[in-house]
Short mmCIF file of C-alpha atoms in Angstrom, two decimals:
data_model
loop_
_atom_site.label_atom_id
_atom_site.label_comp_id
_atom_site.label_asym_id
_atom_site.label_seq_id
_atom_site.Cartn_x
_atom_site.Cartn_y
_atom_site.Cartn_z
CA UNK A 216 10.07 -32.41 27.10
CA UNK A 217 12.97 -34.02 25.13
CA UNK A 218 11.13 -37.63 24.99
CA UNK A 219 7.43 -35.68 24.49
CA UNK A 220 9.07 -34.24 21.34
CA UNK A 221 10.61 -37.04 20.24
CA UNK A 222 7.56 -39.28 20.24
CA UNK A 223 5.51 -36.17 18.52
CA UNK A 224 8.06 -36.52 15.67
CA UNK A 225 7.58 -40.53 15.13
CA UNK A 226 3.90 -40.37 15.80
CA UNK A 227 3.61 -37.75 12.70
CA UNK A 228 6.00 -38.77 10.33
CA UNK A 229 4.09 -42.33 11.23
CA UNK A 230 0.36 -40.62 10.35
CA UNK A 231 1.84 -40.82 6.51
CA UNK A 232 -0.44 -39.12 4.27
CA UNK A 233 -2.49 -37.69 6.97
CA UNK A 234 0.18 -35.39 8.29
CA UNK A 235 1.16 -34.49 4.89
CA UNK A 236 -1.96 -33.43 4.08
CA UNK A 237 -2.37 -31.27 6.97
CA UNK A 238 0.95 -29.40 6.14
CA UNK A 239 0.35 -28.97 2.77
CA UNK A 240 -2.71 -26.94 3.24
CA UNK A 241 -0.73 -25.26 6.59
CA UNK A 242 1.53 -24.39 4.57
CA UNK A 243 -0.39 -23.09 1.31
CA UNK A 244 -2.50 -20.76 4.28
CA UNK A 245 0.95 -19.60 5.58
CA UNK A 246 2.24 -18.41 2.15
CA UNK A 247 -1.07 -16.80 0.72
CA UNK A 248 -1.14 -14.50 4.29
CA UNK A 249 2.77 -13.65 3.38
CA UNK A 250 2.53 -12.83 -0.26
CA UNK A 251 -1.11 -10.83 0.37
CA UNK A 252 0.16 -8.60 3.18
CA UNK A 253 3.90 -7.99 1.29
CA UNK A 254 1.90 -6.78 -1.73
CA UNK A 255 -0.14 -4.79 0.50
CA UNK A 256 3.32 -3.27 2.20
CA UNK A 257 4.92 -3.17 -1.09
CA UNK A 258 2.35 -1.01 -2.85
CA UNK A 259 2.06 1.18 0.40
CA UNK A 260 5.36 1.93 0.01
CA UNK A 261 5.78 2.50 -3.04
CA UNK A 262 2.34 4.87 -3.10
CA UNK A 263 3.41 7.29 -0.69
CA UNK A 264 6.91 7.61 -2.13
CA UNK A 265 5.43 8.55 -4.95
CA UNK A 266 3.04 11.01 -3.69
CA UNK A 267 5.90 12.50 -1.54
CA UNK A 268 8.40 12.91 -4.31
CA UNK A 269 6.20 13.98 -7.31
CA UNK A 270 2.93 15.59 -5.38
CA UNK A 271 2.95 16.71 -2.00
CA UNK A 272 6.96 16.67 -0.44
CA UNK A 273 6.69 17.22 3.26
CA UNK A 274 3.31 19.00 3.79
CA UNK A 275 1.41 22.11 1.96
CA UNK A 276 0.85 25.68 3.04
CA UNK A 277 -2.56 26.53 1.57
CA UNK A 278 -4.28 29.95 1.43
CA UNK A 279 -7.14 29.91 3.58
CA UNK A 280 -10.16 29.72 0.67
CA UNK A 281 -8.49 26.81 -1.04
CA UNK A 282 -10.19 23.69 -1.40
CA UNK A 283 -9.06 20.85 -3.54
CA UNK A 284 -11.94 19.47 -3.98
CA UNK A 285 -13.80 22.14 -4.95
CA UNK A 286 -13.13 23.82 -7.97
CA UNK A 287 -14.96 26.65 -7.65
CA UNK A 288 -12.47 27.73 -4.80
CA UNK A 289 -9.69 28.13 -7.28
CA UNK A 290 -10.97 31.53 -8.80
CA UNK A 291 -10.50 33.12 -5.06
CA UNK A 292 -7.57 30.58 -3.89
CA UNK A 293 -4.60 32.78 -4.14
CA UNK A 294 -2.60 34.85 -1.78
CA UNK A 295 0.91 37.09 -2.14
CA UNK A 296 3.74 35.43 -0.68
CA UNK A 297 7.92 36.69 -0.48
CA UNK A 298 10.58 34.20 -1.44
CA UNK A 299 12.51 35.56 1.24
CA UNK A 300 9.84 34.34 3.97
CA UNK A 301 8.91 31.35 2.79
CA UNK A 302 12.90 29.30 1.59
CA UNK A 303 12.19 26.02 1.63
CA UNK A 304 8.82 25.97 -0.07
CA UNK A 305 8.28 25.96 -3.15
CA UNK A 306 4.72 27.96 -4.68
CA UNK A 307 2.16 26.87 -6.51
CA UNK A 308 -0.48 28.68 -8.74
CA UNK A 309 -3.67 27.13 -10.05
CA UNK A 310 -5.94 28.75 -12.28
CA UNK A 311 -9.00 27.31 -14.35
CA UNK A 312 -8.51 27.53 -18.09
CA UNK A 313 -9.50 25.40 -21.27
CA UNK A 314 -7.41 23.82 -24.24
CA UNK A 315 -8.92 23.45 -27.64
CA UNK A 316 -7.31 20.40 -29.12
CA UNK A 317 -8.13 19.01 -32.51
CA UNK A 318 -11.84 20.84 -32.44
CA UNK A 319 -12.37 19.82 -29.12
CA UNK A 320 -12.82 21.77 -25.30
CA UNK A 321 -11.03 19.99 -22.32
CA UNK A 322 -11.34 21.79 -19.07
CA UNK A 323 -8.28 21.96 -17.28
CA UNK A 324 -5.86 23.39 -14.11
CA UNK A 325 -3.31 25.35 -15.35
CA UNK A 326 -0.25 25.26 -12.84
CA UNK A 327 2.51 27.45 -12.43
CA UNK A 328 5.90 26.07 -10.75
CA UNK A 329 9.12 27.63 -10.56
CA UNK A 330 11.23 26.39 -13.51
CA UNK A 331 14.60 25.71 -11.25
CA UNK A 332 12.50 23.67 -8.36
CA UNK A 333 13.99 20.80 -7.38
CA UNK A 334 11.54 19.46 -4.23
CA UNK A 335 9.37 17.12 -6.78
CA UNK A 336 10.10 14.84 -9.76
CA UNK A 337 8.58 17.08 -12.52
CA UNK A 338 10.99 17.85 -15.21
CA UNK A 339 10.09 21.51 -14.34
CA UNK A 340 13.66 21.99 -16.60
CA UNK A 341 12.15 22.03 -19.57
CA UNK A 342 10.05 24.90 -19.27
CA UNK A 343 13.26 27.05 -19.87
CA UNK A 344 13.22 26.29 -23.25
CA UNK A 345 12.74 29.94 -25.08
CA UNK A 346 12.09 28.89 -28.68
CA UNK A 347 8.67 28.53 -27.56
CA UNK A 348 6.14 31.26 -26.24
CA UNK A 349 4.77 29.34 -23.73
CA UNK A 350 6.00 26.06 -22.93
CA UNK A 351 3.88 23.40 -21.11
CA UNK A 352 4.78 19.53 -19.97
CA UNK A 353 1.80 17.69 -19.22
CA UNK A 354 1.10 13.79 -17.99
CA UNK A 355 0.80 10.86 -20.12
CA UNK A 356 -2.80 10.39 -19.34
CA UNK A 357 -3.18 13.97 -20.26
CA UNK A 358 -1.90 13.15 -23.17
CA UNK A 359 -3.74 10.35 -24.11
CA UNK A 360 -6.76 12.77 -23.23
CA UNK A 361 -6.54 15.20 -24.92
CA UNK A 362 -4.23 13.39 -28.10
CA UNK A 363 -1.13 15.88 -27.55
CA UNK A 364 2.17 14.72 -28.20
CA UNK A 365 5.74 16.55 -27.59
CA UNK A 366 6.17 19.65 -29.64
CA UNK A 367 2.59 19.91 -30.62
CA UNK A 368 1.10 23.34 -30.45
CA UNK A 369 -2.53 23.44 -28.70
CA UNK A 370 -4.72 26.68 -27.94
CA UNK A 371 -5.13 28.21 -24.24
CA UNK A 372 -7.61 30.15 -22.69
CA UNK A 373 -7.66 31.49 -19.71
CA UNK A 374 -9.00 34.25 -17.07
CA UNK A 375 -7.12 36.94 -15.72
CA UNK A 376 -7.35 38.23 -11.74
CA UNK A 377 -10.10 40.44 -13.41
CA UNK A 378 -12.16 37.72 -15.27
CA UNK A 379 -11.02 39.12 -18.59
CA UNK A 380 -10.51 35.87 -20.71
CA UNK A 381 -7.37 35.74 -22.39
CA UNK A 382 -6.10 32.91 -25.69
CA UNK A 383 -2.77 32.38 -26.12
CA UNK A 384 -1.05 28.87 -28.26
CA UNK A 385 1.26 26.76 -25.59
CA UNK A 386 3.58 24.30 -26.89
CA UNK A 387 4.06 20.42 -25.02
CA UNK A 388 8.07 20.29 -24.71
CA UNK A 389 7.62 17.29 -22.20
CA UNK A 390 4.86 14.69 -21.52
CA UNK A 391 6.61 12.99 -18.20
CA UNK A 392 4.98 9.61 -16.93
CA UNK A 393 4.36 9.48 -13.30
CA UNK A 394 2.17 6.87 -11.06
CA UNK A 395 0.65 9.85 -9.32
CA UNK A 396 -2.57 10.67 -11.28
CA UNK A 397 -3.21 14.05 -8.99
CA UNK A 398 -0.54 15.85 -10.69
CA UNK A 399 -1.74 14.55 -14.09
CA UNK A 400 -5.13 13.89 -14.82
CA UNK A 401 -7.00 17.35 -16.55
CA UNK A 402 -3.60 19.62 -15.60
CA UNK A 403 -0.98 21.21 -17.43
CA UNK A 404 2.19 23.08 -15.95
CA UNK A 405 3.86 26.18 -17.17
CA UNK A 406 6.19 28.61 -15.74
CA UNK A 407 4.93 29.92 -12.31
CA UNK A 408 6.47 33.19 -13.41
CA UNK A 409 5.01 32.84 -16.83
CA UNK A 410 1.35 32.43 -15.36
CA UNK A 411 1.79 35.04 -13.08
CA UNK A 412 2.28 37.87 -15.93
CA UNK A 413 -0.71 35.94 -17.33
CA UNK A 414 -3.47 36.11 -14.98
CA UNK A 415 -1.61 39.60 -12.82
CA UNK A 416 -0.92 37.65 -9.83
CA UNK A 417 2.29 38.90 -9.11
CA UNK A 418 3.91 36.85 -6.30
CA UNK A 419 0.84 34.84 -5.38
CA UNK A 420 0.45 31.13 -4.77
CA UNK A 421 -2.46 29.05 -4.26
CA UNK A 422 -0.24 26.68 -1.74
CA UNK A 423 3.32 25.80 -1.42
CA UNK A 424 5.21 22.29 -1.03
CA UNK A 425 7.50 22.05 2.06
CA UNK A 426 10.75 19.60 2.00
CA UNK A 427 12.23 18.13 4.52
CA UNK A 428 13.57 20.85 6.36
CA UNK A 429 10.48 23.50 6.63
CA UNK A 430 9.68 23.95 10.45
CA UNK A 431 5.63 25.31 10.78
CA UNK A 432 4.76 28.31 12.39
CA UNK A 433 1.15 30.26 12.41
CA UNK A 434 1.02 32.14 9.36
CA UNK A 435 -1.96 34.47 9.16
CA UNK A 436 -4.31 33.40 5.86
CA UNK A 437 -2.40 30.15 5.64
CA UNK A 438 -3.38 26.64 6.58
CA UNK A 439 -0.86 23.65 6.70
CA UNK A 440 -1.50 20.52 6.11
CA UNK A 441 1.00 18.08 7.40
CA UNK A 442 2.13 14.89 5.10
CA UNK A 443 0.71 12.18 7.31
CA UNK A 444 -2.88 14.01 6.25
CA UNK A 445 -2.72 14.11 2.82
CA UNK A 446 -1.31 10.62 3.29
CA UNK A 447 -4.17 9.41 5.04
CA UNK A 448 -6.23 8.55 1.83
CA UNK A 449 -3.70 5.97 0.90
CA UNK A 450 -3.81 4.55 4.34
CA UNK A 451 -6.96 3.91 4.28
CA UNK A 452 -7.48 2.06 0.97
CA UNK A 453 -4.22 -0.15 2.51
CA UNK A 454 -5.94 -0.69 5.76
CA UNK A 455 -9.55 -1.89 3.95
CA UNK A 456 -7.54 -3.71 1.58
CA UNK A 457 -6.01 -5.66 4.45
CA UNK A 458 -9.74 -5.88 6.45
CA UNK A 459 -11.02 -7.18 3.20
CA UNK A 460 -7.86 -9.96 2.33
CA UNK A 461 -7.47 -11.17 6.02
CA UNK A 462 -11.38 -12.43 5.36
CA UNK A 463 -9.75 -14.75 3.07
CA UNK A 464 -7.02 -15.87 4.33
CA UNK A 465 -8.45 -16.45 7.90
CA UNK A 466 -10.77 -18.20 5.67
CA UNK A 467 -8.23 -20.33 4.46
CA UNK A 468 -6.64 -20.77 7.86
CA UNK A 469 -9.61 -21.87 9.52
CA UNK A 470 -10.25 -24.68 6.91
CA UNK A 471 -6.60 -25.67 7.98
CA UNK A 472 -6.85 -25.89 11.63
CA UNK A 473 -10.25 -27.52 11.39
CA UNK A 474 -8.26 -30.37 9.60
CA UNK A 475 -5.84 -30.57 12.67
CA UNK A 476 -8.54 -30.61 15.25
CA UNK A 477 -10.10 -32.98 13.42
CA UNK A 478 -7.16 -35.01 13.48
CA UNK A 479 -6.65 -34.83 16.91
CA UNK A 480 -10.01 -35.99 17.78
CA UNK A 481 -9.50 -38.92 15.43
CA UNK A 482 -6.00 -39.70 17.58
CA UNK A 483 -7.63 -39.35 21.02
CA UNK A 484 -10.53 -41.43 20.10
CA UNK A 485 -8.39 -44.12 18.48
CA UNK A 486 -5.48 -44.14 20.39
CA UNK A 487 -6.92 -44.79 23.83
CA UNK A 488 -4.88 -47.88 24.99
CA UNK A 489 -1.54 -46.15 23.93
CA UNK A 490 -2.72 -43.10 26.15
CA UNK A 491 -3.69 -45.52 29.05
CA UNK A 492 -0.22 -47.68 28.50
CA UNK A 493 1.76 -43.68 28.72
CA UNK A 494 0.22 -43.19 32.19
CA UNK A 495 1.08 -47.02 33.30
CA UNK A 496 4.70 -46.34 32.79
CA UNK A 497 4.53 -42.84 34.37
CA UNK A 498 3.56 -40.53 32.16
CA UNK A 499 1.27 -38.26 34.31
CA UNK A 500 -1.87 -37.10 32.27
CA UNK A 501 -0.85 -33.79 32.02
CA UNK A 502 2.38 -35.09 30.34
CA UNK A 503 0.14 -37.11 28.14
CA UNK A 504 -1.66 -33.63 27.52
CA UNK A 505 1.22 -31.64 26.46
CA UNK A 506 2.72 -35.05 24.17
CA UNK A 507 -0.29 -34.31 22.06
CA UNK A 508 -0.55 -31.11 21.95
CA UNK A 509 2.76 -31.33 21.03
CA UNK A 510 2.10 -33.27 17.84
CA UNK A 511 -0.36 -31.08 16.92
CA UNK A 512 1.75 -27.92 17.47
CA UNK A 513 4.80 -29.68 15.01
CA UNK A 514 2.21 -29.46 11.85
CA UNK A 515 2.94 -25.62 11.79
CA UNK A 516 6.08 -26.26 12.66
CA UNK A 517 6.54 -28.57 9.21
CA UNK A 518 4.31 -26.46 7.38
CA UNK A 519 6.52 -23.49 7.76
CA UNK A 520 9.10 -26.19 6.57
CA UNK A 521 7.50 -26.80 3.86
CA UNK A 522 6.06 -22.83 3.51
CA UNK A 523 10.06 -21.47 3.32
CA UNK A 524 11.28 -24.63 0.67
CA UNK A 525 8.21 -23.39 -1.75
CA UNK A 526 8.08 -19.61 -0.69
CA UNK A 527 11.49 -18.23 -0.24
CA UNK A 528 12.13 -18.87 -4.18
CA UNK A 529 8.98 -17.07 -5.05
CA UNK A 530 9.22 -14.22 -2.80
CA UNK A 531 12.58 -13.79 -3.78
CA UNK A 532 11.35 -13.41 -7.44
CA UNK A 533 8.66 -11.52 -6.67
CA UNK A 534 11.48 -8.84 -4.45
CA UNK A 535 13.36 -8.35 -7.54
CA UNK A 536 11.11 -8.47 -10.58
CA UNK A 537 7.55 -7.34 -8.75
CA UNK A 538 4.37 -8.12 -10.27
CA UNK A 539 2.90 -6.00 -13.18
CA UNK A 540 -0.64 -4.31 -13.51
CA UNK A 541 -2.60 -3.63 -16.67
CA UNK A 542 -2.38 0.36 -16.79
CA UNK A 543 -6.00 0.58 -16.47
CA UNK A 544 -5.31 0.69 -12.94
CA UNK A 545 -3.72 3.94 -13.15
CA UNK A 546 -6.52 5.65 -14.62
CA UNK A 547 -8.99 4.88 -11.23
CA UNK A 548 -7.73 7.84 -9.62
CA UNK A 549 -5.09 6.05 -6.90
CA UNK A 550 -1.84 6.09 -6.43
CA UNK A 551 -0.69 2.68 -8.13
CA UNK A 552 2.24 1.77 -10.04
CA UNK A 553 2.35 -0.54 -12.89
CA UNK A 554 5.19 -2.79 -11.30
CA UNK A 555 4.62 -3.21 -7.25
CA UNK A 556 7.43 -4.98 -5.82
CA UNK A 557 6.24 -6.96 -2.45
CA UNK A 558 8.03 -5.75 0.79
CA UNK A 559 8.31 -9.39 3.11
CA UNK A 560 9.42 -7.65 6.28
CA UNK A 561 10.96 -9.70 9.11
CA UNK A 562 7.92 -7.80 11.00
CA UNK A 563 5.75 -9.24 8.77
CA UNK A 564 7.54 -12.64 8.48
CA UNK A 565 7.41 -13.71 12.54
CA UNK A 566 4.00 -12.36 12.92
CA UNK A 567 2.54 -14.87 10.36
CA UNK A 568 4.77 -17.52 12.08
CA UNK A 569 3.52 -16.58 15.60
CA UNK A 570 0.13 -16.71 14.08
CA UNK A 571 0.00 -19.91 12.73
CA UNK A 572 1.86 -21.13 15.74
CA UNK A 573 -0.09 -20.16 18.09
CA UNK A 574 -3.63 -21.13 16.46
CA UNK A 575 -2.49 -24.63 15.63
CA UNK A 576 -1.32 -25.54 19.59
CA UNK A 577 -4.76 -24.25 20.57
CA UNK A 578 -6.91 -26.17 18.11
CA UNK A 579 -4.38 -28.83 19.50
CA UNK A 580 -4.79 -28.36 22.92
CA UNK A 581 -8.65 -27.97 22.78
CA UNK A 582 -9.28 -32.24 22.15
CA UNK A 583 -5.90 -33.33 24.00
CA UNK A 584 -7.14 -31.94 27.30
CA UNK A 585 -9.43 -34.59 27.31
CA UNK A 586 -7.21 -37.06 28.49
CA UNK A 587 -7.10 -35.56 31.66
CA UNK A 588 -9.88 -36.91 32.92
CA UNK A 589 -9.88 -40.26 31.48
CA UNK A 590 -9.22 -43.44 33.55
CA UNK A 591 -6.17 -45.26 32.59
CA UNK A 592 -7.51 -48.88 33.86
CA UNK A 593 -10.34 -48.15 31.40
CA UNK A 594 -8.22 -47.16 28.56
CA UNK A 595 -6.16 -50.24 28.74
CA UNK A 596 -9.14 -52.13 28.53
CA UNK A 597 -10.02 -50.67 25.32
CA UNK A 598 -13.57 -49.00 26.81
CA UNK A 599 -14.28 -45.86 24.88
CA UNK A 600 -14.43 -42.87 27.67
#
């Protein structure tokens, strides 16, 4: 094995140009599948942190008759609750309503969170301020939206639990920036108690937020909904997003191997009398078999070589600094930060290697095993076989 790898090495490094060529484009396969599947990771990551820490925390507890996709459940979608029962949740109230800024109607979902939460991001704080009658933070695509900034003074309407419509002037104290665009887009947040003395919903929630410690039990006219589910959107745009990129890159790494199996043909064909002079001195042909797959095998070997020299300073750059997005992105409805920083696993790492591996001994193997049938006498002659 010692003197099969040895002779792979010289018989390479002899091929010049030809083996250099081979790696290169090895290599260039071996980085794009890398870098594509650590942005992939990266932004996964960084998506359902997100969600978790600014949207959903460890699972909701939803009446019964709410929908979130349906906006005419909202009306209905409420249901008393007791602190005391429910400790580690924190309640939610949604009700429809409409802003009137500069001249203009925006339809919107009011939301009421307790001001002294602390389960997600939202600077819920600032709703204590009193010098205001109502005080409101919204999102910066709100914002943008509807042209509010901080301290600016816009007109509310809403409907109480008896349809009577009510007006009332909030004030923006806070416009918070946030990747997740379900806690943004069309909403604005007041005081959970301060909505509740608005619409007459005394201690009633549309759903609450579990942390980390809530344990489910059956609740009568509540539905849970675990994390992993209200995950699973984001998991699925990661997993089609991988479906659709491996295309690509297998793409890519096909073009690759074919070059190798190409060049392997080329040897066998060409190199006929050095085969027949191996078995001569006692090379069996199966030895003969595994000295060229052998060669074959080293150009993923070099091209991960090659792959580490050229990628390790770019993923490291990429780890640190990420890669920005215009902020259009944001505004499509996903989860998506402006900045994604690549995660380059060691899962992620030794599967590529193991891939690339693995397909370049086959496409190796596949034209070496050829020589096992040829006749020795005949290849020392020269004949082609």
């Amino acid at each position: 094995m010692k003197l099969a790898f040895i002779l792979a090495y010289k018989n390479l490094i002899g091929a010049g140009l030809r083996t250099w060529l081979n790696v290169g484009i090895l290599a260039f396969a071996f980085i794009l599948i890398i870098f594509y599947n650590g942005l992939l990771d990266g932004w996964n990551q960084q998506a359902r942190l997100d969600t978790i820490n600014w949207e959903i925390g460890y699972g909701e507890l939803r009446t019964d008759n709410y929908d979130p996709f349906d906006p005419f459940s909202i009306q209905d979608a409420h249901k008393a609750y007791k602190s005391e029962e429910f400790p580690m949740l924190t309640p939610i109230l949604i009700r429809q309503a409409s802003i009137y800024p500069h001249g203009r109607m925006i339809s919107i979902a009011l939301k009421g969170i307790p001001v002294d939460q602390s389960q997600l991001k939202l600077p819920t704080s600032f709703l204590t301020s009193e010098k205001e009658t109502i005080p409101a933070i919204i999102g910066k695509r709100m914002a943008d939206a509807a042209k509010l900034k901080e301290g600016e003074e816009v007109l509310l309407r809403w409907r109480d639990k008896n349809g009577t419509f009510d007006a009332m002037n909030i004030t923006i104290v806070k416009i918070f920036d946030s990747n997740v665009g379900n806690i943004d887009a069309s909403q604005i947040w007041i005081s959970l108690e301060q909505l509740q003395t608005m619409t007459g919903l005394k201690e009633e929630a549309t759903y609450l937020v579990a942390n980390e410690g809530y344990s489910h039990e059956k609740i009568s006219g509540w539905t849970f909904v675990s994390q992993e589910t209200l995950l699973q959107n984001i998991n699925d745009i990661i997993a089609s997003k991988k479906i659709s990129g491996s295309v690509m890159y297998l793409m890519l790494l096909a073009i690759a191997l074919l070059a190798i199996f190409d060049t392997q043909v080329l040897s066998v064909f060409r190199r006929q009398k050095e085969i027949g002079t191996y078995v001569a001195m006692g090379m069996t042909p199966g030895q003969v078999v595994v000295l060229f797959t052998m060669e074959g095998s080293m150009y993923s070997f070099l091209a991960m070589l090659v792959g580490g020299l050229v990628g390790i300073p770019i993923f490291t750059y990429l780890a640190m600094n990420g890669i920005s997005f215009p902020d259009v992105t944001q505004d499509m409805g996903v989860t998506m930060a402006s900045r994604i920083f690549p995660v380059f696993g060691v899962q992620l790492i030794l599967g590529t290697m193991v891939l690339v591996i693995v397909s370049a001994t086959i496409v190796s193997f596949l034209p070496a095993k050829k020589i096992a049938y040829m006749n020795p006498v005949e290849a020392l002659k020269g004949k082609l076989q």
